[in-house]
JSON list of C-alpha atoms in Angstrom, two decimals:
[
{"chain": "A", "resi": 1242, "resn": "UNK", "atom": "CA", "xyz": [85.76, 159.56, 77.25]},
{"chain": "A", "resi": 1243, "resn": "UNK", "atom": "CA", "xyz": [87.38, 157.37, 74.15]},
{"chain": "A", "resi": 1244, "resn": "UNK", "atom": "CA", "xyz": [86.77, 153.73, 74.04]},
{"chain": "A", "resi": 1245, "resn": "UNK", "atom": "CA", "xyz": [89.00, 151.46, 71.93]},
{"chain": "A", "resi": 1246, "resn": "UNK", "atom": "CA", "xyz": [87.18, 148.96, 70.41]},
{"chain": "A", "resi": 1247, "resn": "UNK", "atom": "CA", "xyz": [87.73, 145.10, 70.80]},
{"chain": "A", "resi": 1248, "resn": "UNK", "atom": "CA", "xyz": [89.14, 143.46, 67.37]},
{"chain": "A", "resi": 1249, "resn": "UNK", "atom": "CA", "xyz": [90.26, 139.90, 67.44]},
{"chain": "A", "resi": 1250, "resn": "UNK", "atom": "CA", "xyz": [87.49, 139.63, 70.09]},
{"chain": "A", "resi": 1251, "resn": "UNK", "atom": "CA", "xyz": [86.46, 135.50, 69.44]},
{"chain": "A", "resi": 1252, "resn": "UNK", "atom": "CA", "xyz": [82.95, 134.28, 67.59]},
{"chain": "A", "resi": 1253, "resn": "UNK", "atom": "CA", "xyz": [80.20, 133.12, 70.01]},
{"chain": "A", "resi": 1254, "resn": "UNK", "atom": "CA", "xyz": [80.33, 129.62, 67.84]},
{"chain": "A", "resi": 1255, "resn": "UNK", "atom": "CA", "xyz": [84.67, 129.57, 68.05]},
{"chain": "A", "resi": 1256, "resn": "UNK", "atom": "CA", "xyz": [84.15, 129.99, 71.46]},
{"chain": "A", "resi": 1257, "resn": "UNK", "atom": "CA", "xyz": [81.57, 126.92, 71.94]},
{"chain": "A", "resi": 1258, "resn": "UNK", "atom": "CA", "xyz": [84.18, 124.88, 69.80]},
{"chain": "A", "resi": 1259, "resn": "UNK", "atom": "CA", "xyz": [86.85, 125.22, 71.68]},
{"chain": "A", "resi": 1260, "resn": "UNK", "atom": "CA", "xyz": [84.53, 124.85, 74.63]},
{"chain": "A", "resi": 1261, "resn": "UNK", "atom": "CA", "xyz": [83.62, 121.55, 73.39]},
{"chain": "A", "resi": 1262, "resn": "UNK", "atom": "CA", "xyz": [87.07, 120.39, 72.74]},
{"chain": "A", "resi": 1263, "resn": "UNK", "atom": "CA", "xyz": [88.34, 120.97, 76.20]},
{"chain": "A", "resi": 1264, "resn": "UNK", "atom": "CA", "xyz": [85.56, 119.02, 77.12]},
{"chain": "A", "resi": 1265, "resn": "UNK", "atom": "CA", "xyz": [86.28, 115.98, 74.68]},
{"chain": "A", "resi": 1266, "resn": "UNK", "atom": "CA", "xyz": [89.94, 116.55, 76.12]},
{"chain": "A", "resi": 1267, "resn": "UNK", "atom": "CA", "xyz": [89.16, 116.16, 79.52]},
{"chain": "A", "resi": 1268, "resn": "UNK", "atom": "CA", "xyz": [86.62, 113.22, 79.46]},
{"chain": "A", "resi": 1269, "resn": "UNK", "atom": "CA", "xyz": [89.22, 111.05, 77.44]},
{"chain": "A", "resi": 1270, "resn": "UNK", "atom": "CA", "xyz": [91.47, 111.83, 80.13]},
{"chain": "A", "resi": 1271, "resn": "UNK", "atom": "CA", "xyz": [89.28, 110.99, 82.69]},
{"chain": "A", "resi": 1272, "resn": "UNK", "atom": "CA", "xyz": [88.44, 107.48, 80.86]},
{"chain": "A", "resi": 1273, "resn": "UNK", "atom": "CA", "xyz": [92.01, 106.22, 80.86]},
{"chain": "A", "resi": 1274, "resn": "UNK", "atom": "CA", "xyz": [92.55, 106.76, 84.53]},
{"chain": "A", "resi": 1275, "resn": "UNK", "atom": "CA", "xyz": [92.92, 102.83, 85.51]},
{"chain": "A", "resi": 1276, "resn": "UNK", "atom": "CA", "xyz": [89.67, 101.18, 87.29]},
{"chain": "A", "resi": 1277, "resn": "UNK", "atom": "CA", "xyz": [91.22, 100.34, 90.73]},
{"chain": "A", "resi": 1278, "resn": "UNK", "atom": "CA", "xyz": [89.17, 98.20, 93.11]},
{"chain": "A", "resi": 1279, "resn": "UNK", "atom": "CA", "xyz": [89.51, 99.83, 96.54]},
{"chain": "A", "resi": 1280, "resn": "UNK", "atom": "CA", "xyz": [92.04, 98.92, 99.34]},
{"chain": "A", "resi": 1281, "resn": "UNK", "atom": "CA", "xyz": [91.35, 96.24, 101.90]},
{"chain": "A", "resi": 1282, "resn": "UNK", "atom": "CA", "xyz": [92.35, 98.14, 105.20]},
{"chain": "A", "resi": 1283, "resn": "UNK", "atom": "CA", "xyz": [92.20, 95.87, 109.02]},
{"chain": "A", "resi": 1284, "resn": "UNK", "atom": "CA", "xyz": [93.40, 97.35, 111.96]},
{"chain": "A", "resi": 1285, "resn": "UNK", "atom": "CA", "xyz": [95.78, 94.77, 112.77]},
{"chain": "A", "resi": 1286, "resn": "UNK", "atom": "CA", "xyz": [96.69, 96.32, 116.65]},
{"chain": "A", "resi": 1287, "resn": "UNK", "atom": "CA", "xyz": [96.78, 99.20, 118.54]},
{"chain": "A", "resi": 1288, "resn": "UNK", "atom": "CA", "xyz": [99.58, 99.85, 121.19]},
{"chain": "A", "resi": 1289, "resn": "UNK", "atom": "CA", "xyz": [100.26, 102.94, 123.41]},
{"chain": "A", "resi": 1290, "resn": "UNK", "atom": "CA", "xyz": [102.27, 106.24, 123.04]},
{"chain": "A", "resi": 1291, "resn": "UNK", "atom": "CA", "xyz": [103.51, 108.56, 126.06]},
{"chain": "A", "resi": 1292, "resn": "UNK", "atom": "CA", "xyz": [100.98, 111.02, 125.96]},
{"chain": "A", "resi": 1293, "resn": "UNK", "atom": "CA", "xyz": [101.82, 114.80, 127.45]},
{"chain": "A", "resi": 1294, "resn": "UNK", "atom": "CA", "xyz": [99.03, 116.04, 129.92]},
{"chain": "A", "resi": 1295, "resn": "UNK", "atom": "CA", "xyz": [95.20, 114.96, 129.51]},
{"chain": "A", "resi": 1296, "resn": "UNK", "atom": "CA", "xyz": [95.48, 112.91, 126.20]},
{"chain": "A", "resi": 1297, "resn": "UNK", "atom": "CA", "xyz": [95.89, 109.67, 125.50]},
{"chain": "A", "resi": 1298, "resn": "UNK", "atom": "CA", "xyz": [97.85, 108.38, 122.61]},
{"chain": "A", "resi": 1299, "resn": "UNK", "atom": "CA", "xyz": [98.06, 105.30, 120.62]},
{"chain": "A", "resi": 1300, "resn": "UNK", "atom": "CA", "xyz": [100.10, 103.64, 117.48]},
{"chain": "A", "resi": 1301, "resn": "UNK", "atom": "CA", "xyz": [97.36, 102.32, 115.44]},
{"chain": "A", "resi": 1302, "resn": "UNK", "atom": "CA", "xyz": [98.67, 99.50, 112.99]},
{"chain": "A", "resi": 1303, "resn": "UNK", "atom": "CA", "xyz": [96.68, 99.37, 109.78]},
{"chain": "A", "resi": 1304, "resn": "UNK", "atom": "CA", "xyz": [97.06, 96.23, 107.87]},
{"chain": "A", "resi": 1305, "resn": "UNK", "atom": "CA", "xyz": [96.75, 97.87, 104.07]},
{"chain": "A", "resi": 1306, "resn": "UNK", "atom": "CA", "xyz": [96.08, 95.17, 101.31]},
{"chain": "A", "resi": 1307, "resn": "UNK", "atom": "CA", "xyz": [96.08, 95.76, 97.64]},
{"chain": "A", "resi": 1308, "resn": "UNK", "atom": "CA", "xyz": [94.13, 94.15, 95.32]},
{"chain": "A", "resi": 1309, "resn": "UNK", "atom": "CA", "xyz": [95.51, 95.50, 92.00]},
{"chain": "A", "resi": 1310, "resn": "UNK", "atom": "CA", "xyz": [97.83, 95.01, 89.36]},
{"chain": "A", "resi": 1311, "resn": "UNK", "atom": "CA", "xyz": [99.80, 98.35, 90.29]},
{"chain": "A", "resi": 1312, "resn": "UNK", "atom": "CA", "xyz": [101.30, 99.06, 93.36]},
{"chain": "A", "resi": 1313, "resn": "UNK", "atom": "CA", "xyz": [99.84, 102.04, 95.66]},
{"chain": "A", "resi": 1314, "resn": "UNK", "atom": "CA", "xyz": [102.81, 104.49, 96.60]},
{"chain": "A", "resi": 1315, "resn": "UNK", "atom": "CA", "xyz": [102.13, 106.99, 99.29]},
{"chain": "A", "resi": 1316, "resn": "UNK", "atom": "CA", "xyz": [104.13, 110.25, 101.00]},
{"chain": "A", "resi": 1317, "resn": "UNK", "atom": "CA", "xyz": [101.52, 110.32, 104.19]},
{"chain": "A", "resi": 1318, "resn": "UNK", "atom": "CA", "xyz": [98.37, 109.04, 105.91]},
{"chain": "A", "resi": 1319, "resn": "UNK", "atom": "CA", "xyz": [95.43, 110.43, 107.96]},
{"chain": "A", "resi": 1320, "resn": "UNK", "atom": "CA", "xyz": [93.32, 108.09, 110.26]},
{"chain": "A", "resi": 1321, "resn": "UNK", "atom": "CA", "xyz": [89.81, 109.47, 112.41]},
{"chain": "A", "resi": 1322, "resn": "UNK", "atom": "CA", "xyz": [88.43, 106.50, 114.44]},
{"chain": "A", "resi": 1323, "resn": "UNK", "atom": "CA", "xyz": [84.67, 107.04, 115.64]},
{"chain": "A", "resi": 1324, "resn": "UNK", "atom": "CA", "xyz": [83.02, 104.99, 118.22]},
{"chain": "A", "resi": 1325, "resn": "UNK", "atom": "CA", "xyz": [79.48, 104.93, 118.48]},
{"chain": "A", "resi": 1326, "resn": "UNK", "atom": "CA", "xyz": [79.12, 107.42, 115.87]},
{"chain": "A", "resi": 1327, "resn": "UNK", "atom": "CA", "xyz": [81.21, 109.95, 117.97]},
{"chain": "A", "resi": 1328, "resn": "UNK", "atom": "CA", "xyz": [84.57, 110.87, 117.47]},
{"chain": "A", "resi": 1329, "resn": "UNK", "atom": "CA", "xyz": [87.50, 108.91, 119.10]},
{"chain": "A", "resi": 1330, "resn": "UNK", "atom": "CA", "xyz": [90.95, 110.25, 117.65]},
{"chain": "A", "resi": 1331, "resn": "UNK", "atom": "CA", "xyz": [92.61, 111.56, 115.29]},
{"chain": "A", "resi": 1332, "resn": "UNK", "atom": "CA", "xyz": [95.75, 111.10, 113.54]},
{"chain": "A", "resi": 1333, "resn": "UNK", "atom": "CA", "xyz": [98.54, 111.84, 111.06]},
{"chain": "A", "resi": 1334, "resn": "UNK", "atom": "CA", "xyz": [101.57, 110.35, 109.57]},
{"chain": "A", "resi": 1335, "resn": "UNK", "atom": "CA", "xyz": [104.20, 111.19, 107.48]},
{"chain": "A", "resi": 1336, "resn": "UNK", "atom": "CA", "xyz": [105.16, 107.62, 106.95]},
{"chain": "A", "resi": 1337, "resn": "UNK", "atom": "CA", "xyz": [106.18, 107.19, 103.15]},
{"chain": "A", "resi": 1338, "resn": "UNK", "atom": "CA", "xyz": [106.17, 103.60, 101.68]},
{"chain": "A", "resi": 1339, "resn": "UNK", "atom": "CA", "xyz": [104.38, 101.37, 98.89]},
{"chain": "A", "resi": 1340, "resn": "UNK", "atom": "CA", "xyz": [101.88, 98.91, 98.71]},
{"chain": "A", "resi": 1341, "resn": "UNK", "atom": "CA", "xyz": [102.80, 96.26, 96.44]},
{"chain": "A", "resi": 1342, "resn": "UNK", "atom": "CA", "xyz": [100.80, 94.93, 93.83]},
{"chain": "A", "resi": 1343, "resn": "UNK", "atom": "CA", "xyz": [98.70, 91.91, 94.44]},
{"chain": "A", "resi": 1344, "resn": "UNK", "atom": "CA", "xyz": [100.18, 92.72, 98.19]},
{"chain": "A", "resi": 1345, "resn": "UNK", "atom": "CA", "xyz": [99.60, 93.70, 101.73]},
{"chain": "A", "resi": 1346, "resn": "UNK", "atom": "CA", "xyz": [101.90, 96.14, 104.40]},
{"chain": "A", "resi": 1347, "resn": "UNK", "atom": "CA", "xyz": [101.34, 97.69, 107.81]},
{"chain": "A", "resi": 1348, "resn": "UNK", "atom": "CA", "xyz": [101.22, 101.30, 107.97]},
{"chain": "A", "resi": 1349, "resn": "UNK", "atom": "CA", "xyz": [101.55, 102.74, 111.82]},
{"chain": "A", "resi": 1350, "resn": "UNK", "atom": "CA", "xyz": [99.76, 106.25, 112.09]},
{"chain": "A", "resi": 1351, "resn": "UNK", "atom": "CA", "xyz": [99.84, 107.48, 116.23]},
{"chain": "A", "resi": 1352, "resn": "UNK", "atom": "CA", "xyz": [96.44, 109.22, 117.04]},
{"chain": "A", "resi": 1353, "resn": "UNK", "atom": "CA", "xyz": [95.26, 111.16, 119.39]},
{"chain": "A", "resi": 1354, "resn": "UNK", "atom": "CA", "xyz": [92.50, 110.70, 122.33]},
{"chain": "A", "resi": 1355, "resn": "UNK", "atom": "CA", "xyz": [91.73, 113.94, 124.12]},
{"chain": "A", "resi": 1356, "resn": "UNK", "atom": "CA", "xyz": [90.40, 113.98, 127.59]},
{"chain": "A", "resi": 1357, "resn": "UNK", "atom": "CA", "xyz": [87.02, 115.82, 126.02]},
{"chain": "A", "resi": 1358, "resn": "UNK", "atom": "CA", "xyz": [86.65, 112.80, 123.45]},
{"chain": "A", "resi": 1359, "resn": "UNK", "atom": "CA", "xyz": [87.09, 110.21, 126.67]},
{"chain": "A", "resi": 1360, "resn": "UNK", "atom": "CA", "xyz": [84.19, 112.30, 128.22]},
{"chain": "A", "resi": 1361, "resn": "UNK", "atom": "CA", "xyz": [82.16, 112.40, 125.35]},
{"chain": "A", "resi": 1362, "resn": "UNK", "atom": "CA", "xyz": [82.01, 108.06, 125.43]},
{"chain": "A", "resi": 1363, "resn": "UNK", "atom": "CA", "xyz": [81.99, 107.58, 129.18]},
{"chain": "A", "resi": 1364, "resn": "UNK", "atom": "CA", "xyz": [78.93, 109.92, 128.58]},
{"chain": "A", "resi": 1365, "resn": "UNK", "atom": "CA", "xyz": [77.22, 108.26, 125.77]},
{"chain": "A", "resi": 1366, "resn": "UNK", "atom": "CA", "xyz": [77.93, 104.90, 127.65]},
{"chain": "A", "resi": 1367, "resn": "UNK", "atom": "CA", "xyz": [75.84, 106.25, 130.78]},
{"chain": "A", "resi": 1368, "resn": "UNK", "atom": "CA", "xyz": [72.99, 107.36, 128.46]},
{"chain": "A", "resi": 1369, "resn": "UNK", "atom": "CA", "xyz": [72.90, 103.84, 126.79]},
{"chain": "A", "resi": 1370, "resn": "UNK", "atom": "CA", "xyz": [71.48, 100.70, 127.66]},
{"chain": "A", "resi": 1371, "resn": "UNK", "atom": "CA", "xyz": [74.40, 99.40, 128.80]},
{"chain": "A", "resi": 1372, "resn": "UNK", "atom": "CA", "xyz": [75.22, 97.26, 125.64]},
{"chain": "A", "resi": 1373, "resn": "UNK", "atom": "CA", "xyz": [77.96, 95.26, 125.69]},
{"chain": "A", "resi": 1374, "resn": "UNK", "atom": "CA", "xyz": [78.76, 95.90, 121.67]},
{"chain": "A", "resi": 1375, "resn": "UNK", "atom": "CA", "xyz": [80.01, 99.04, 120.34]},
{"chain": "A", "resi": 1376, "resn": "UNK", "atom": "CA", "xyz": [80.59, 100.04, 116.78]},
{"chain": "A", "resi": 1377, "resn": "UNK", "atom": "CA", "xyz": [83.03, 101.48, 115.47]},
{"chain": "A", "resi": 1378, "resn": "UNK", "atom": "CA", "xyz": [84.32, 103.28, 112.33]},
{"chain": "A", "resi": 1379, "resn": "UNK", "atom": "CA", "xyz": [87.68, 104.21, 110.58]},
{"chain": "A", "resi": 1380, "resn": "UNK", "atom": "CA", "xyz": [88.19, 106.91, 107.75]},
{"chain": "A", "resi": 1381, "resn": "UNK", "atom": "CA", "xyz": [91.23, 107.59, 106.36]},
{"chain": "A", "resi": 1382, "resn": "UNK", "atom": "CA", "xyz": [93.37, 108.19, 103.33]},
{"chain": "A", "resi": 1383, "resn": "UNK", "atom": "CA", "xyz": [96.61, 107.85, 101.95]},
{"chain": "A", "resi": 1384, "resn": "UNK", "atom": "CA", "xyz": [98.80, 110.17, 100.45]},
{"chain": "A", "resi": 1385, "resn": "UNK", "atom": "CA", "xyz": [99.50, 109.49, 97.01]},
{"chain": "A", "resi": 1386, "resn": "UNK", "atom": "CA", "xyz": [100.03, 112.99, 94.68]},
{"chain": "A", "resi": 1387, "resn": "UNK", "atom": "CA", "xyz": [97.46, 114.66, 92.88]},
{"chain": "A", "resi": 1388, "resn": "UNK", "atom": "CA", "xyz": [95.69, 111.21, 91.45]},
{"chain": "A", "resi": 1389, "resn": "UNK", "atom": "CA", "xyz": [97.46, 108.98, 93.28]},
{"chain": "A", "resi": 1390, "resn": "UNK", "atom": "CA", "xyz": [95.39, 109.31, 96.98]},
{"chain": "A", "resi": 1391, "resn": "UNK", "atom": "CA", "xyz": [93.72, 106.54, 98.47]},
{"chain": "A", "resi": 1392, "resn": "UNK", "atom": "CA", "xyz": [90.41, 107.00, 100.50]},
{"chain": "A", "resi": 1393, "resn": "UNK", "atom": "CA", "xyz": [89.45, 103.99, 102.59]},
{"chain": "A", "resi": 1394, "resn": "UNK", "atom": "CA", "xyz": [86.64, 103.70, 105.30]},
{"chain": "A", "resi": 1395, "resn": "UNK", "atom": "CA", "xyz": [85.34, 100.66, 107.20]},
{"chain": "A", "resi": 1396, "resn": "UNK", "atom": "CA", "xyz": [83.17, 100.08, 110.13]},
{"chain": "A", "resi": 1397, "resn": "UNK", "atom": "CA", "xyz": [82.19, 97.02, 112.50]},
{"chain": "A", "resi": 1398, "resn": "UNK", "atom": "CA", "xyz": [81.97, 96.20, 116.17]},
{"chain": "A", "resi": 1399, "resn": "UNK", "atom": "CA", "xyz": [83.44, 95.23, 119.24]},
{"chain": "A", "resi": 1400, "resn": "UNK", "atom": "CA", "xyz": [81.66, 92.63, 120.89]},
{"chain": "A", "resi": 1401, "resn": "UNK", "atom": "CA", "xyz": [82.42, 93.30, 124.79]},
{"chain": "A", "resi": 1402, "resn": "UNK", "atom": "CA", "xyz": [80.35, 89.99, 125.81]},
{"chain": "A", "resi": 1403, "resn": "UNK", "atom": "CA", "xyz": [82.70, 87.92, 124.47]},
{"chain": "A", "resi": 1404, "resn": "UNK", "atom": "CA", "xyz": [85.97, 89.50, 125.96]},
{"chain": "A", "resi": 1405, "resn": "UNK", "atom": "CA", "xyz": [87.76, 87.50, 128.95]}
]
């Protein structure tokens, strides 16, 4: 057996140079990404779909306000509602618009309640004591490109006491 031996093969310390600069490369990138404060995101109402067979289905209206000096465009959205810490529905929107600067829109992403989810509450509901608050959480993002997407999360509860 012949073996052909390696010329041009690079130095251990050209090889931790280079190494080096793609590092100084990529953390100088990294430091002029703009500092963005996060999104304010309400849900501002929730009306209902036709659903097809045991789900339910719902338009929820997401009141997206941005508190920056650039405005936020996005290609798509995803939305996963929890309710006491167990999941509610799901959703997905292609929905493409912008967020202006220093501004606010609504953004409408339908979701999804299956009949195993509605199960899963009523449930949870007979194992609790009967309180009449539930909390409730919201993840989401939206689509924006390879830097561009937008994470957003928030959480509170729905006094049932105080309903008429």
């Amino acid at each position: 057996m012949m073996t052909i031996p390696f010329r041009n093969r690079p130095s251990l310390p050209g090889l931790r140079a280079t190494a080096a600069l793609l590092l100084a490369v990529l953390l100088g990138a990294c430091a002029s990404l703009p500092n963005r404060d996060p999104l304010n995101i309400d849900v501002a109402g929730i009306e209902s779909l036709p659903g097809d067979g045991m789900e339910l289905r719902l338009a929820v209206k997401l009141r997206v306000q941005n508190p920056n000096d650039s405005a936020v465009d996005y290609s798509g959205a995803a939305l996963r509602l929890d309710l006491n810490g167990q999941r509610l529905a799901t959703g997905v929107s292609n929905e493409a618009g912008t967020v202006p600067r220093y501004g606010e829109t609504l953004v409408t992403i339908p979701v999804t309640v299956s009949a195993l989810n509605v199960v899963r509450q009523i449930t949870g509901l007979a194992d609790s004591s009967h309180e009449p608050a539930w909390n409730y959480k919201v993840n989401g993002k939206l689509e924006g490109g390879l830097f561009g997407t937008r994470r957003f999360s928030g959480e509170g509860t729905l006094d049932l006491s105080r309903a008429p």
